[in-house]
Amino acid sequence: MILNCIAVDDEPLALSLVCRFIEQTPFLNLAGRYPSAVEALKAIHLQKIDLVYLDIQMPDLNGIELARVIGKGYKKPRIIFTSAFEKFSLEGYKVDALDYLLKPFNYEEFLRTATKAHSYYELINRTASTPVLAEPEKADDQYLFLKVEYQWVRVALDDILYIEGLKDYVKVHLKNMEKGMLSLTSLKDLEEKLPSRRFMRVHRSFIVALDKITSMTKNSLQIGKKTITVGDQYKNAFNQFVGKWT
């Protein structure tokens, strides 16, 4: 399977390097090279492009803005960002980039991203029109899919102890995992996906697995060594659960 690629970078040397790497990769076809995101956008509308190697800092329209315009449906081209600044990696994550290359990078690093893209499209073809790596609409009684870094990870609901809301992420605390798992989503989104008979929002920053509670009062609960305070707006629902439990 050959992937049609374009390279977009306002720095001539960086653009030439990416194009050279594309040309020496057997399963990639260089369909165009562009010094600006505006020119690249025109090409994407006119051609079937599978993969875009995209710089972030560019005049007029930067890489993040172009990614938002392209969208993130599975029929759209996937994006691999190239940037000299690691601080943009979170922004790339938010627009569903397939991967991120930190300049300067060598061919081995480039090939890793190309191979990832190739594997992605092979999966797409094998499942015909079914989106691969798309987020499930609803968690079932066994699993939840979380976006961790640049991939979807299946997490068993039985392994979840509690979920903690942070600024841009949630941290899912699991059995047998000391540090927990970070995912770029919101507690509200997870609350809608998790089965309510198994999980409860007890604080603006916490969702807990009801079967993992080891002790509780009207104002707090304990899961292992972790004490979680019940927020005022969640006390009525929680106290109803306490009444059933006792």
Tab-separated table of C-alpha atoms in Angstrom:
chain	number	residue	atom	x	y	z
A	1	MET	CA	0.000	0.000	0.000
A	2	ILE	CA	1.403	3.395	-1.056
A	3	LEU	CA	0.509	6.532	0.897
A	4	ASN	CA	0.278	9.879	-0.859
A	5	CYS	CA	2.140	12.450	1.226
A	6	ILE	CA	2.790	16.153	1.184
A	7	ALA	CA	5.368	18.097	3.151
A	8	VAL	CA	4.656	21.593	4.474
A	9	ASP	CA	7.375	23.831	5.939
A	10	ASP	CA	8.373	27.453	5.412
A	11	GLU	CA	12.057	26.614	6.019
A	12	PRO	CA	13.599	25.421	2.707
A	13	LEU	CA	16.196	23.143	4.308
A	14	ALA	CA	13.669	21.484	6.606
A	15	LEU	CA	11.239	21.056	3.713
A	16	SER	CA	13.929	19.478	1.520
A	17	LEU	CA	14.900	17.049	4.290
A	18	VAL	CA	11.350	15.787	4.815
A	19	CYS	CA	10.852	15.440	1.050
A	20	ARG	CA	14.080	13.444	0.753
A	21	PHE	CA	12.982	11.145	3.571
A	22	ILE	CA	9.581	10.630	1.914
A	23	GLU	CA	11.177	9.821	-1.440
A	24	GLN	CA	13.497	7.195	0.037
A	25	THR	CA	10.650	5.408	1.863
A	26	PRO	CA	9.214	2.670	-0.414
A	27	PHE	CA	5.602	2.912	0.793
A	28	LEU	CA	5.385	6.724	0.611
A	29	ASN	CA	4.739	8.837	-2.485
A	30	LEU	CA	5.640	12.529	-2.448
A	31	ALA	CA	2.569	14.213	-3.943
A	32	GLY	CA	3.691	17.778	-3.239
A	33	ARG	CA	5.886	20.129	-1.247
A	34	TYR	CA	4.611	23.470	0.023
A	35	PRO	CA	6.224	26.433	1.807
A	36	SER	CA	2.934	27.569	3.332
A	37	ALA	CA	-0.139	26.037	4.928
A	38	VAL	CA	-2.424	28.023	2.617
A	39	GLU	CA	-0.903	26.404	-0.485
A	40	ALA	CA	-1.067	22.989	1.180
A	41	LEU	CA	-4.771	23.435	1.962
A	42	LYS	CA	-5.523	24.014	-1.728
A	43	ALA	CA	-3.646	20.823	-2.621
A	44	ILE	CA	-5.520	18.794	-0.005
A	45	HIS	CA	-8.835	19.874	-1.529
A	46	LEU	CA	-7.710	18.957	-5.048
A	47	GLN	CA	-5.891	15.663	-4.434
A	48	LYS	CA	-6.310	12.501	-2.413
A	49	ILE	CA	-3.723	12.985	0.331
A	50	ASP	CA	-3.210	10.358	3.016
A	51	LEU	CA	-0.479	11.927	5.126
A	52	VAL	CA	0.737	15.461	5.818
A	53	TYR	CA	4.140	16.179	7.358
A	54	LEU	CA	3.375	19.600	8.767
A	55	ASP	CA	5.489	22.287	10.402
A	56	ILE	CA	3.753	24.271	13.144
A	57	GLN	CA	5.284	27.744	13.165
A	58	MET	CA	4.489	29.329	9.803
A	59	PRO	CA	3.208	32.751	8.701
A	60	ASP	CA	-0.406	33.424	7.651
A	61	LEU	CA	-1.803	30.033	8.678
A	62	ASN	CA	0.169	27.922	11.140
A	63	GLY	CA	0.185	24.133	11.340
A	64	ILE	CA	-2.248	23.868	14.247
A	65	GLU	CA	-4.741	26.118	12.452
A	66	LEU	CA	-4.435	24.068	9.267
A	67	ALA	CA	-5.052	20.876	11.239
A	68	ARG	CA	-8.270	22.341	12.647
A	69	VAL	CA	-9.437	23.323	9.157
A	70	ILE	CA	-8.723	19.864	7.763
A	71	GLY	CA	-10.640	18.244	10.594
A	72	LYS	CA	-10.091	14.831	12.127
A	73	GLY	CA	-12.509	12.488	10.413
A	74	TYR	CA	-10.963	9.192	9.424
A	75	LYS	CA	-11.319	9.984	5.683
A	76	LYS	CA	-9.270	13.141	6.119
A	77	PRO	CA	-5.484	13.046	5.752
A	78	ARG	CA	-3.632	12.223	8.937
A	79	ILE	CA	-1.068	14.696	10.227
A	80	ILE	CA	2.422	14.244	11.589
A	81	PHE	CA	3.715	17.495	13.043
A	82	THR	CA	7.339	18.564	12.702
A	83	SER	CA	8.553	21.270	15.067
A	84	ALA	CA	11.654	22.479	16.854
A	85	PHE	CA	9.593	23.218	19.954
A	86	GLU	CA	8.359	20.431	22.231
A	87	LYS	CA	5.864	22.816	23.867
A	88	PHE	CA	3.559	22.368	20.862
A	89	SER	CA	3.158	18.621	21.408
A	90	LEU	CA	0.032	19.123	23.571
A	91	GLU	CA	-1.589	21.238	20.859
A	92	GLY	CA	-0.828	18.509	18.342
A	93	TYR	CA	-2.480	16.028	20.635
A	94	LYS	CA	-5.616	18.162	20.862
A	95	VAL	CA	-6.099	18.233	17.076
A	96	ASP	CA	-5.699	14.445	16.848
A	97	ALA	CA	-2.324	14.376	15.116
A	98	LEU	CA	-1.063	10.896	14.341
A	99	ASP	CA	2.418	11.660	15.645
A	100	TYR	CA	4.947	14.392	16.412
A	101	LEU	CA	8.557	14.759	15.234
A	102	LEU	CA	10.865	17.037	17.190
A	103	LYS	CA	13.452	18.804	15.022
A	104	PRO	CA	16.167	17.938	14.304
A	105	PHE	CA	15.183	14.351	13.545
A	106	ASN	CA	16.923	11.622	11.592
A	107	TYR	CA	15.615	9.091	9.091
A	108	GLU	CA	15.136	6.406	11.733
A	109	GLU	CA	12.783	8.698	13.672
A	110	PHE	CA	11.007	9.697	10.467
A	111	LEU	CA	10.589	6.050	9.430
A	112	ARG	CA	8.980	5.244	12.784
A	113	THR	CA	6.219	7.779	12.108
A	114	ALA	CA	5.818	6.648	8.498
A	115	THR	CA	5.481	3.016	9.587
A	116	LYS	CA	2.856	4.029	12.148
A	117	ALA	CA	0.883	5.821	9.435
A	118	HIS	CA	1.186	2.834	7.102
A	119	SER	CA	-0.118	0.477	9.801
A	120	TYR	CA	-3.006	2.839	10.487
A	121	TYR	CA	-4.140	2.868	6.859
A	122	GLU	CA	-3.754	-0.898	6.514
A	123	LEU	CA	-6.177	-1.265	9.420
A	124	ILE	CA	-8.548	1.202	7.771
A	125	ASN	CA	-8.541	-0.858	4.580
A	126	ARG	CA	-9.055	-4.161	6.388
A	127	THR	CA	-12.149	-2.857	8.143
A	128	ALA	CA	-13.527	-1.206	4.990
A	129	SER	CA	-15.620	1.813	5.973
A	130	THR	CA	-15.393	1.282	9.735
A	131	PRO	CA	-13.310	4.039	11.404
A	132	VAL	CA	-10.254	2.586	13.109
A	133	LEU	CA	-9.048	4.087	16.358
A	134	ALA	CA	-12.277	6.058	16.612
A	135	GLU	CA	-13.514	6.671	20.114
A	136	PRO	CA	-16.423	4.413	21.083
A	137	GLU	CA	-19.671	6.240	21.779
A	138	LYS	CA	-20.256	4.543	25.098
A	139	ALA	CA	-18.309	2.354	27.491
A	140	ASP	CA	-19.797	-1.117	27.922
A	141	ASP	CA	-19.770	-3.087	31.169
A	142	GLN	CA	-16.250	-4.308	30.597
A	143	TYR	CA	-14.041	-1.720	28.926
A	144	LEU	CA	-13.396	1.983	28.470
A	145	PHE	CA	-11.284	3.399	25.650
A	146	LEU	CA	-8.943	6.236	26.629
A	147	LYS	CA	-6.788	8.393	24.414
A	148	VAL	CA	-3.288	8.164	25.854
A	149	GLU	CA	-0.634	10.137	23.994
A	150	TYR	CA	-1.358	9.372	20.316
A	151	GLN	CA	-3.329	6.147	20.599
A	152	TRP	CA	-6.533	4.677	22.023
A	153	VAL	CA	-5.970	2.317	24.950
A	154	ARG	CA	-8.533	-0.195	26.178
A	155	VAL	CA	-8.916	-0.148	29.961
A	156	ALA	CA	-10.899	-2.759	31.881
A	157	LEU	CA	-13.551	-1.127	34.056
A	158	ASP	CA	-12.792	-3.667	36.771
A	159	ASP	CA	-9.278	-2.190	37.064
A	160	ILE	CA	-10.421	1.411	37.670
A	161	LEU	CA	-10.266	2.635	41.274
A	162	TYR	CA	-11.108	6.293	40.721
A	163	ILE	CA	-10.651	9.032	38.143
A	164	GLU	CA	-9.161	12.405	39.018
A	165	GLY	CA	-9.739	15.567	36.994
A	166	LEU	CA	-6.665	17.716	36.350
A	167	LYS	CA	-6.324	20.899	34.285
A	168	ASP	CA	-6.217	19.532	30.733
A	169	TYR	CA	-6.278	15.837	31.540
A	170	VAL	CA	-7.902	13.197	33.648
A	171	LYS	CA	-5.795	10.742	35.633
A	172	VAL	CA	-7.239	7.245	35.801
A	173	HIS	CA	-6.028	5.411	38.893
A	174	LEU	CA	-5.870	1.666	38.301
A	175	LYS	CA	-5.211	-1.476	40.255
A	176	ASN	CA	-1.598	-2.569	39.981
A	177	MET	CA	-0.509	0.750	38.424
A	178	GLU	CA	1.138	3.090	40.893
A	179	LYS	CA	1.260	6.272	38.766
A	180	GLY	CA	-2.090	6.039	36.999
A	181	MET	CA	-2.858	6.790	33.354
A	182	LEU	CA	-3.186	10.305	31.885
A	183	SER	CA	-5.723	10.984	29.153
A	184	LEU	CA	-6.612	14.231	27.399
A	185	THR	CA	-10.352	14.332	28.100
A	186	SER	CA	-12.728	15.710	30.730
A	187	LEU	CA	-14.491	14.205	33.728
A	188	LYS	CA	-17.810	15.265	32.218
A	189	ASP	CA	-17.083	13.287	29.067
A	190	LEU	CA	-16.119	10.188	31.048
A	191	GLU	CA	-19.100	10.557	33.366
A	192	GLU	CA	-21.389	10.306	30.324
A	193	LYS	CA	-19.617	7.200	29.046
A	194	LEU	CA	-19.251	5.210	32.264
A	195	PRO	CA	-22.137	2.979	33.461
A	196	SER	CA	-23.850	4.870	36.299
A	197	ARG	CA	-24.547	1.703	38.251
A	198	ARG	CA	-20.802	1.176	38.615
A	199	PHE	CA	-19.358	4.715	38.807
A	200	MET	CA	-20.386	7.944	40.522
A	201	ARG	CA	-19.243	11.557	40.353
A	202	VAL	CA	-18.693	12.568	43.995
A	203	HIS	CA	-16.689	15.766	43.550
A	204	ARG	CA	-15.968	18.249	40.777
A	205	SER	CA	-12.573	16.538	40.511
A	206	PHE	CA	-13.399	12.872	41.176
A	207	ILE	CA	-15.358	9.944	39.795
A	208	VAL	CA	-15.148	6.764	41.861
A	209	ALA	CA	-15.753	3.085	41.198
A	210	LEU	CA	-18.515	2.190	43.635
A	211	ASP	CA	-17.338	-1.377	44.138
A	212	LYS	CA	-13.849	-0.161	45.117
A	213	ILE	CA	-15.046	1.914	48.109
A	214	THR	CA	-13.651	0.399	51.306
A	215	SER	CA	-15.315	2.763	53.789
A	216	MET	CA	-17.375	5.949	53.789
A	217	THR	CA	-19.204	8.584	55.761
A	218	LYS	CA	-21.778	11.157	54.623
A	219	ASN	CA	-18.966	13.550	53.699
A	220	SER	CA	-16.114	11.368	52.466
A	221	LEU	CA	-15.117	7.950	51.235
A	222	GLN	CA	-12.037	5.780	51.266
A	223	ILE	CA	-10.578	3.768	48.375
A	224	GLY	CA	-7.518	1.978	49.660
A	225	LYS	CA	-5.310	4.679	51.175
A	226	LYS	CA	-7.002	7.487	49.261
A	227	THR	CA	-9.580	9.663	51.033
A	228	ILE	CA	-11.938	11.588	48.762
A	229	THR	CA	-14.221	14.343	50.034
A	230	VAL	CA	-17.773	14.363	48.690
A	231	GLY	CA	-18.611	17.737	47.150
A	232	ASP	CA	-21.717	19.606	48.300
A	233	GLN	CA	-23.540	19.323	44.962
A	234	TYR	CA	-23.010	15.541	44.902
A	235	LYS	CA	-23.999	14.756	48.519
A	236	ASN	CA	-27.658	13.969	47.871
A	237	ALA	CA	-26.910	11.322	45.266
A	238	PHE	CA	-24.056	9.927	47.332
A	239	ASN	CA	-26.129	9.733	50.516
A	240	GLN	CA	-28.805	7.821	48.611
A	241	PHE	CA	-26.119	5.328	47.656
A	242	VAL	CA	-24.916	5.166	51.292
A	243	GLY	CA	-28.494	4.410	52.371
A	244	LYS	CA	-28.686	1.483	49.945
A	245	TRP	CA	-25.262	0.248	50.991
A	246	THR	CA	-26.164	0.221	54.668
